[in-house]
PDB file of C-alpha atoms in Angstrom:
ATOM      1  CA  MET I1059      15.717 173.846  54.106  1.00 57.00           C
ATOM      2  CA  SER I1060      13.871 175.830  51.439  1.00 68.00           C
ATOM      3  CA  ARG I1061      12.836 179.404  52.192  1.00 86.00           C
ATOM      4  CA  GLN I1062       9.797 181.331  50.984  1.00 81.00           C
ATOM      5  CA  ASP I1063      11.854 182.872  48.167  1.00 86.00           C
ATOM      6  CA  ASP I1064      13.525 179.515  47.345  1.00 89.00           C
ATOM      7  CA  ARG I1065      16.917 180.555  48.691  1.00 94.00           C
ATOM      8  CA  THR I1066      19.173 178.152  50.511  1.00 94.00           C
ATOM      9  CA  PRO I1067      19.925 178.999  54.177  1.00 95.00           C
ATOM     10  CA  ASP I1068      23.374 180.374  53.261  1.00 96.00           C
ATOM     11  CA  GLN I1069      22.227 182.461  50.277  1.00 96.00           C
ATOM     12  CA  LEU I1070      21.903 186.247  50.106  1.00 97.00           C
ATOM     13  CA  ARG I1071      18.895 187.861  48.534  1.00 97.00           C
ATOM     14  CA  PRO I1072      19.485 189.448  45.095  1.00 97.00           C
ATOM     15  CA  ILE I1073      21.664 192.517  45.773  1.00 98.00           C
ATOM     16  CA  THR I1074      21.688 195.602  43.546  1.00 98.00           C
ATOM     17  CA  ILE I1075      23.752 198.752  44.089  1.00 98.00           C
ATOM     18  CA  THR I1076      22.907 201.678  41.787  1.00 98.00           C
ATOM     19  CA  ARG I1077      25.340 204.588  42.076  1.00 98.00           C
ATOM     20  CA  GLN I1078      24.723 208.280  41.334  1.00 96.00           C
ATOM     21  CA  TRP I1079      21.030 207.887  42.009  1.00 97.00           C
ATOM     22  CA  LEU I1080      20.669 211.543  43.028  1.00 97.00           C
ATOM     23  CA  ALA I1081      21.768 214.494  40.911  1.00 96.00           C
ATOM     24  CA  HIS I1082      22.991 216.750  43.707  1.00 97.00           C
ATOM     25  CA  ALA I1083      24.614 214.586  46.394  1.00 98.00           C
ATOM     26  CA  GLU I1084      28.407 214.134  46.287  1.00 98.00           C
ATOM     27  CA  GLY I1085      27.775 210.402  46.581  1.00 98.00           C
ATOM     28  CA  SER I1086      24.475 208.551  46.310  1.00 98.00           C
ATOM     29  CA  VAL I1087      23.363 204.942  46.075  1.00 98.00           C
ATOM     30  CA  LEU I1088      20.125 203.029  45.851  1.00 98.00           C
ATOM     31  CA  VAL I1089      20.868 199.702  47.502  1.00 98.00           C
ATOM     32  CA  GLU I1090      18.436 196.797  47.211  1.00 98.00           C
ATOM     33  CA  PHE I1091      18.525 193.652  49.323  1.00 98.00           C
ATOM     34  CA  GLY I1092      15.612 191.788  47.749  1.00 96.00           C
ATOM     35  CA  GLY I1093      12.518 193.807  48.655  1.00 96.00           C
ATOM     36  CA  THR I1094      14.416 196.138  50.978  1.00 98.00           C
ATOM     37  CA  LYS I1095      15.388 199.366  49.230  1.00 98.00           C
ATOM     38  CA  VAL I1096      17.453 202.088  50.909  1.00 98.00           C
ATOM     39  CA  LEU I1097      18.583 205.398  49.431  1.00 98.00           C
ATOM     40  CA  CYS I1098      21.986 206.457  50.792  1.00 98.00           C
ATOM     41  CA  ALA I1099      23.203 209.999  50.130  1.00 98.00           C
ATOM     42  CA  ALA I1100      26.610 211.391  51.125  1.00 98.00           C
ATOM     43  CA  THR I1101      27.003 215.135  51.644  1.00 98.00           C
ATOM     44  CA  VAL I1102      30.407 216.810  51.905  1.00 98.00           C
ATOM     45  CA  GLN I1103      30.795 219.874  54.137  1.00 97.00           C
ATOM     46  CA  ASP I1104      33.989 221.929  54.413  1.00 96.00           C
ATOM     47  CA  SER I1105      33.559 222.201  58.172  1.00 96.00           C
ATOM     48  CA  VAL I1106      33.468 219.985  61.256  1.00 96.00           C
ATOM     49  CA  PRO I1107      31.419 220.000  64.475  1.00 96.00           C
ATOM     50  CA  ARG I1108      32.413 222.726  66.928  1.00 96.00           C
ATOM     51  CA  TRP I1109      34.123 220.267  69.267  1.00 96.00           C
ATOM     52  CA  ARG I1110      36.311 219.092  66.347  1.00 95.00           C
ATOM     53  CA  ARG I1111      37.489 222.538  65.162  1.00 96.00           C
ATOM     54  CA  GLY I1112      41.214 223.173  65.195  1.00 95.00           C
ATOM     55  CA  SER I1113      42.053 219.462  65.456  1.00 96.00           C
ATOM     56  CA  GLY I1114      42.994 219.064  61.813  1.00 95.00           C
ATOM     57  CA  GLU I1115      40.712 216.024  61.685  1.00 96.00           C
ATOM     58  CA  GLY I1116      37.469 215.407  59.849  1.00 97.00           C
ATOM     59  CA  TRP I1117      34.238 213.701  60.833  1.00 98.00           C
ATOM     60  CA  VAL I1118      31.745 211.180  59.455  1.00 98.00           C
ATOM     61  CA  THR I1119      28.203 210.828  60.765  1.00 98.00           C
ATOM     62  CA  ALA I1120      24.904 209.302  59.650  1.00 98.00           C
ATOM     63  CA  GLU I1121      21.154 209.698  59.925  1.00 96.00           C
ATOM     64  CA  TYR I1122      18.592 206.947  59.302  1.00 96.00           C
ATOM     65  CA  ALA I1123      14.905 207.322  58.575  1.00 95.00           C
ATOM     66  CA  MET I1124      12.033 205.296  57.183  1.00 93.00           C
ATOM     67  CA  LEU I1125       9.400 206.659  54.815  1.00 91.00           C
ATOM     68  CA  PRO I1126       5.788 206.431  56.068  1.00 88.00           C
ATOM     69  CA  ARG I1127       4.817 203.682  53.582  1.00 90.00           C
ATOM     70  CA  ALA I1128       8.086 201.781  53.635  1.00 94.00           C
ATOM     71  CA  THR I1129       6.152 199.065  55.503  1.00 88.00           C
ATOM     72  CA  ASN I1130       2.793 197.366  54.961  1.00 88.00           C
ATOM     73  CA  THR I1131       1.053 199.913  57.190  1.00 88.00           C
ATOM     74  CA  ARG I1132       1.657 203.658  57.316  1.00 92.00           C
ATOM     75  CA  ASN I1133       3.828 205.092  60.085  1.00 87.00           C
ATOM     76  CA  ASP I1134       3.754 208.779  60.950  1.00 83.00           C
ATOM     77  CA  ARG I1135       6.847 210.779  60.093  1.00 84.00           C
ATOM     78  CA  GLU I1136       8.944 211.251  63.216  1.00 82.00           C
ATOM     79  CA  SER I1137       9.321 214.932  62.323  1.00 74.00           C
ATOM     80  CA  VAL I1138       5.533 215.274  62.562  1.00 75.00           C
ATOM     81  CA  ARG I1139       5.464 213.442  65.891  1.00 80.00           C
ATOM     82  CA  GLY I1140       8.104 215.865  67.122  1.00 76.00           C
ATOM     83  CA  LYS I1141      10.336 213.131  68.536  1.00 74.00           C
ATOM     84  CA  ILE I1142      12.944 210.845  66.996  1.00 80.00           C
ATOM     85  CA  GLY I1143      12.346 207.266  68.119  1.00 83.00           C
ATOM     86  CA  GLY I1144      14.861 205.184  70.030  1.00 86.00           C
ATOM     87  CA  ARG I1145      15.190 202.674  67.188  1.00 84.00           C
ATOM     88  CA  THR I1146      16.002 205.464  64.734  1.00 89.00           C
ATOM     89  CA  HIS I1147      18.656 206.897  67.063  1.00 90.00           C
ATOM     90  CA  GLU I1148      20.168 203.464  67.613  1.00 95.00           C
ATOM     91  CA  ILE I1149      20.398 202.630  63.895  1.00 95.00           C
ATOM     92  CA  SER I1150      21.767 206.082  63.029  1.00 96.00           C
ATOM     93  CA  ARG I1151      24.541 205.619  65.584  1.00 97.00           C
ATOM     94  CA  LEU I1152      25.288 202.115  64.298  1.00 97.00           C
ATOM     95  CA  ILE I1153      25.666 203.352  60.721  1.00 98.00           C
ATOM     96  CA  GLY I1154      27.860 206.251  61.842  1.00 98.00           C
ATOM     97  CA  ARG I1155      30.108 203.999  63.952  1.00 97.00           C
ATOM     98  CA  SER I1156      30.454 201.541  61.095  1.00 98.00           C
ATOM     99  CA  LEU I1157      31.364 204.107  58.448  1.00 98.00           C
ATOM    100  CA  ARG I1158      33.837 205.899  60.703  1.00 98.00           C
ATOM    101  CA  GLN I1159      35.918 202.714  60.612  1.00 97.00           C
ATOM    102  CA  CYS I1160      36.574 203.429  56.932  1.00 97.00           C
ATOM    103  CA  VAL I1161      38.162 206.863  57.265  1.00 98.00           C
ATOM    104  CA  ASP I1162      41.514 208.346  58.261  1.00 97.00           C
ATOM    105  CA  TYR I1163      40.372 211.540  59.964  1.00 97.00           C
ATOM    106  CA  LYS I1164      43.665 213.367  59.480  1.00 96.00           C
ATOM    107  CA  ALA I1165      43.718 212.620  55.757  1.00 97.00           C
ATOM    108  CA  LEU I1166      40.124 213.857  55.537  1.00 97.00           C
ATOM    109  CA  GLY I1167      41.170 217.240  56.943  1.00 96.00           C
ATOM    110  CA  GLU I1168      38.625 219.470  58.659  1.00 96.00           C
ATOM    111  CA  ASN I1169      35.797 218.298  56.425  1.00 97.00           C
ATOM    112  CA  SER I1170      32.680 216.320  57.257  1.00 98.00           C
ATOM    113  CA  ILE I1171      30.769 213.678  55.345  1.00 98.00           C
ATOM    114  CA  LEU I1172      27.116 213.223  56.327  1.00 98.00           C
ATOM    115  CA  LEU I1173      25.355 210.031  55.270  1.00 98.00           C
ATOM    116  CA  ASP I1174      21.565 210.101  55.013  1.00 98.00           C
ATOM    117  CA  CYS I1175      20.015 206.632  54.789  1.00 98.00           C
ATOM    118  CA  ASP I1176      16.311 206.644  53.948  1.00 97.00           C
ATOM    119  CA  VAL I1177      14.366 203.400  53.757  1.00 97.00           C
ATOM    120  CA  LEU I1178      12.064 203.520  50.738  1.00 98.00           C
ATOM    121  CA  GLN I1179      10.780 199.972  51.223  1.00 97.00           C
ATOM    122  CA  ALA I1180      11.373 197.631  54.151  1.00 97.00           C
ATOM    123  CA  ASP I1181      11.502 193.840  53.964  1.00 96.00           C
ATOM    124  CA  GLY I1182      13.982 193.085  56.741  1.00 94.00           C
ATOM    125  CA  GLY I1183      17.644 194.022  57.127  1.00 96.00           C
ATOM    126  CA  THR I1184      17.229 197.758  56.605  1.00 97.00           C
ATOM    127  CA  ARG I1185      20.156 198.700  58.867  1.00 97.00           C
ATOM    128  CA  THR I1186      22.529 196.227  57.235  1.00 98.00           C
ATOM    129  CA  ALA I1187      21.487 197.322  53.746  1.00 98.00           C
ATOM    130  CA  ALA I1188      21.991 200.951  54.796  1.00 98.00           C
ATOM    131  CA  ILE I1189      25.554 200.282  55.992  1.00 98.00           C
ATOM    132  CA  THR I1190      26.435 198.325  52.858  1.00 98.00           C
ATOM    133  CA  GLY I1191      25.068 201.008  50.545  1.00 98.00           C
ATOM    134  CA  ALA I1192      26.359 203.937  52.592  1.00 98.00           C
ATOM    135  CA  TYR I1193      29.928 202.702  52.206  1.00 98.00           C
ATOM    136  CA  VAL I1194      29.642 202.984  48.412  1.00 98.00           C
ATOM    137  CA  ALA I1195      28.129 206.472  48.725  1.00 98.00           C
ATOM    138  CA  LEU I1196      30.972 207.394  51.093  1.00 98.00           C
ATOM    139  CA  ALA I1197      33.576 206.121  48.610  1.00 98.00           C
ATOM    140  CA  ASP I1198      32.053 208.240  45.842  1.00 98.00           C
ATOM    141  CA  ALA I1199      31.989 211.303  48.105  1.00 98.00           C
ATOM    142  CA  VAL I1200      35.678 210.784  48.942  1.00 98.00           C
ATOM    143  CA  ALA I1201      36.465 210.487  45.211  1.00 97.00           C
ATOM    144  CA  TRP I1202      34.584 213.767  44.659  1.00 98.00           C
ATOM    145  CA  MET I1203      36.696 215.446  47.366  1.00 98.00           C
ATOM    146  CA  ARG I1204      39.972 214.108  45.990  1.00 96.00           C
ATOM    147  CA  ALA I1205      39.123 215.354  42.504  1.00 96.00           C
ATOM    148  CA  ARG I1206      38.846 218.839  44.037  1.00 96.00           C
ATOM    149  CA  LYS I1207      42.030 218.399  46.087  1.00 96.00           C
ATOM    150  CA  MET I1208      40.172 218.724  49.387  1.00 96.00           C
ATOM    151  CA  CYS I1209      42.270 215.909  50.893  1.00 93.00           C
ATOM    152  CA  ALA I1210      46.041 215.684  51.208  1.00 85.00           C
ATOM    153  CA  ARG I1211      45.888 211.928  50.618  1.00 94.00           C
ATOM    154  CA  ASP I1212      43.257 209.213  50.279  1.00 96.00           C
ATOM    155  CA  PRO I1213      41.257 209.144  53.538  1.00 97.00           C
ATOM    156  CA  LEU I1214      39.469 205.896  52.668  1.00 98.00           C
ATOM    157  CA  ILE I1215      41.404 203.154  54.450  1.00 98.00           C
ATOM    158  CA  ARG I1216      39.012 200.182  54.327  1.00 98.00           C
ATOM    159  CA  SER I1217      35.508 199.086  53.397  1.00 98.00           C
ATOM    160  CA  VAL I1218      32.638 197.837  55.535  1.00 98.00           C
ATOM    161  CA  ALA I1219      29.566 195.753  54.780  1.00 98.00           C
ATOM    162  CA  ALA I1220      26.815 194.344  56.975  1.00 98.00           C
ATOM    163  CA  VAL I1221      24.333 191.497  56.919  1.00 98.00           C
ATOM    164  CA  SER I1222      21.698 189.915  59.128  1.00 98.00           C
ATOM    165  CA  VAL I1223      21.643 186.283  60.224  1.00 98.00           C
ATOM    166  CA  GLY I1224      19.279 184.359  62.429  1.00 96.00           C
ATOM    167  CA  VAL I1225      17.844 181.046  63.526  1.00 95.00           C
ATOM    168  CA  VAL I1226      14.431 180.230  62.022  1.00 94.00           C
ATOM    169  CA  ASN I1227      12.760 176.941  62.975  1.00 91.00           C
ATOM    170  CA  GLY I1228      16.106 175.734  64.289  1.00 92.00           C
ATOM    171  CA  VAL I1229      17.991 176.500  61.057  1.00 94.00           C
ATOM    172  CA  PRO I1230      20.727 179.187  60.857  1.00 96.00           C
ATOM    173  CA  MET I1231      19.956 181.508  57.938  1.00 97.00           C
ATOM    174  CA  LEU I1232      21.668 184.366  56.133  1.00 97.00           C
ATOM    175  CA  ASP I1233      20.086 187.709  55.210  1.00 98.00           C
ATOM    176  CA  LEU I1234      16.618 187.421  56.725  1.00 97.00           C
ATOM    177  CA  CYS I1235      13.604 188.917  55.001  1.00 95.00           C
ATOM    178  CA  TYR I1236      10.812 190.342  57.166  1.00 94.00           C
ATOM    179  CA  THR I1237       8.746 187.180  57.595  1.00 93.00           C
ATOM    180  CA  GLU I1238      11.863 185.263  58.637  1.00 94.00           C
ATOM    181  CA  ASP I1239      13.014 188.042  60.944  1.00 93.00           C
ATOM    182  CA  VAL I1240       9.736 188.165  62.891  1.00 92.00           C
ATOM    183  CA  ALA I1241       9.723 184.354  63.228  1.00 90.00           C
ATOM    184  CA  ALA I1242      13.383 184.059  64.235  1.00 93.00           C
ATOM    185  CA  ASP I1243      14.379 182.444  67.525  1.00 94.00           C
ATOM    186  CA  THR I1244      17.689 184.320  67.338  1.00 94.00           C
ATOM    187  CA  ASP I1245      18.488 187.492  65.419  1.00 94.00           C
ATOM    188  CA  MET I1246      21.950 188.927  64.720  1.00 96.00           C
ATOM    189  CA  ASN I1247      23.323 191.869  62.729  1.00 97.00           C
ATOM    190  CA  VAL I1248      27.008 191.752  61.825  1.00 98.00           C
ATOM    191  CA  VAL I1249      29.232 194.535  60.449  1.00 98.00           C
ATOM    192  CA  MET I1250      32.614 193.548  58.989  1.00 98.00           C
ATOM    193  CA  THR I1251      35.504 195.125  57.138  1.00 98.00           C
ATOM    194  CA  GLY I1252      36.506 194.068  53.659  1.00 98.00           C
ATOM    195  CA  GLU I1253      39.448 192.238  55.239  1.00 97.00           C
ATOM    196  CA  GLY I1254      37.076 190.082  57.277  1.00 97.00           C
ATOM    197  CA  LEU I1255      37.464 191.796  60.662  1.00 98.00           C
ATOM    198  CA  PHE I1256      34.477 192.428  62.912  1.00 98.00           C
ATOM    199  CA  VAL I1257      33.306 195.988  63.485  1.00 98.00           C
ATOM    200  CA  GLU I1258      30.148 195.213  65.454  1.00 97.00           C
ATOM    201  CA  THR I1259      27.849 192.297  66.230  1.00 96.00           C
ATOM    202  CA  GLN I1260      24.332 192.631  67.645  1.00 94.00           C
ATOM    203  CA  SER I1261      22.840 189.297  68.708  1.00 93.00           C
ATOM    204  CA  THR I1262      19.592 188.675  70.556  1.00 91.00           C
ATOM    205  CA  ALA I1263      17.711 185.585  71.661  1.00 91.00           C
ATOM    206  CA  GLU I1264      14.218 186.610  70.574  1.00 86.00           C
ATOM    207  CA  ARG I1265      12.577 183.403  71.838  1.00 85.00           C
ATOM    208  CA  GLU I1266      15.118 180.807  72.967  1.00 83.00           C
ATOM    209  CA  PRO I1267      18.689 181.242  74.285  1.00 90.00           C
ATOM    210  CA  PHE I1268      21.426 179.958  71.988  1.00 92.00           C
ATOM    211  CA  ASP I1269      24.720 178.203  72.699  1.00 93.00           C
ATOM    212  CA  ARG I1270      28.280 178.979  71.623  1.00 95.00           C
ATOM    213  CA  ASP I1271      28.119 176.532  68.725  1.00 96.00           C
ATOM    214  CA  MET I1272      25.062 178.247  67.243  1.00 95.00           C
ATOM    215  CA  HIS I1273      26.675 181.634  67.782  1.00 96.00           C
ATOM    216  CA  ASN I1274      29.713 180.466  65.814  1.00 97.00           C
ATOM    217  CA  GLN I1275      27.535 179.072  63.031  1.00 97.00           C
ATOM    218  CA  LEU I1276      25.816 182.437  62.693  1.00 97.00           C
ATOM    219  CA  LEU I1277      29.124 184.288  62.646  1.00 98.00           C
ATOM    220  CA  ASP I1278      30.398 181.932  59.938  1.00 98.00           C
ATOM    221  CA  LEU I1279      27.301 182.642  57.839  1.00 98.00           C
ATOM    222  CA  ALA I1280      27.713 186.394  58.353  1.00 98.00           C
ATOM    223  CA  THR I1281      31.418 186.260  57.488  1.00 98.00           C
ATOM    224  CA  ALA I1282      30.697 184.557  54.173  1.00 98.00           C
ATOM    225  CA  GLY I1283      27.816 186.938  53.463  1.00 98.00           C
ATOM    226  CA  CYS I1284      29.882 190.058  54.174  1.00 98.00           C
ATOM    227  CA  ALA I1285      32.694 188.750  51.964  1.00 98.00           C
ATOM    228  CA  GLU I1286      30.208 188.379  49.111  1.00 98.00           C
ATOM    229  CA  LEU I1287      28.827 191.866  49.770  1.00 98.00           C
ATOM    230  CA  THR I1288      32.353 193.289  49.685  1.00 98.00           C
ATOM    231  CA  LEU I1289      32.811 191.862  46.192  1.00 98.00           C
ATOM    232  CA  ILE I1290      29.493 193.386  45.116  1.00 98.00           C
ATOM    233  CA  GLN I1291      30.592 196.771  46.494  1.00 98.00           C
ATOM    234  CA  ARG I1292      33.894 196.563  44.617  1.00 98.00           C
ATOM    235  CA  GLU I1293      32.133 195.650  41.386  1.00 98.00           C
ATOM    236  CA  ALA I1294      29.742 198.580  41.796  1.00 98.00           C
ATOM    237  CA  LEU I1295      32.597 201.029  42.418  1.00 98.00           C
ATOM    238  CA  SER I1296      34.561 199.762  39.409  1.00 96.00           C
ATOM    239  CA  ALA I1297      31.633 200.134  37.019  1.00 86.00           C
TER     240      ALA I1297
END
């Protein structure tokens, strides 16, 4: 089945990862999944949250936000509204959980890495693009710390990447753009390690329930997509 951008159902959108996009952040990446563009910035702090002090362990956390004109209509800034939305909280927690799988807290020492993921332009899959790009920003921030001997050993123990999959007009598809996402009968976001292990899956029957066979087909698509994203991450970090 042909898609609006002429991709096959099992094909990712064009993926671009541009490192060192910001001058001041210890790690920064502009990640592009087709029309979706997310700026991921990693900040290193030589401290940890109060509840973590004295443990000898570090911390990794994330915040997600969307610029007012990231979408086809303007949305008010949540800071102006005075309340962070539930979707923003949920995605921030997802990114944080995913990236914490990459780090040995003891090796990190009592340091924190904060990952800010700001959506500049949204065309579906913003949370999965944010996770994929944030890992590269995290890796650069860890390299910055190691160059300054802030870590006793390498705290980066694995990579993570994420991709969306879904069922559109009865066809399982990889890496949905916005028009596919809103038309999907089933929508799933999958986070995986570079070794092919699952970190998190979020699957929802938007219109029609799905069976085990379809669930497995979607997981197979996501597994192949995340493996390809892992290679793209490695190529970006070796450049």
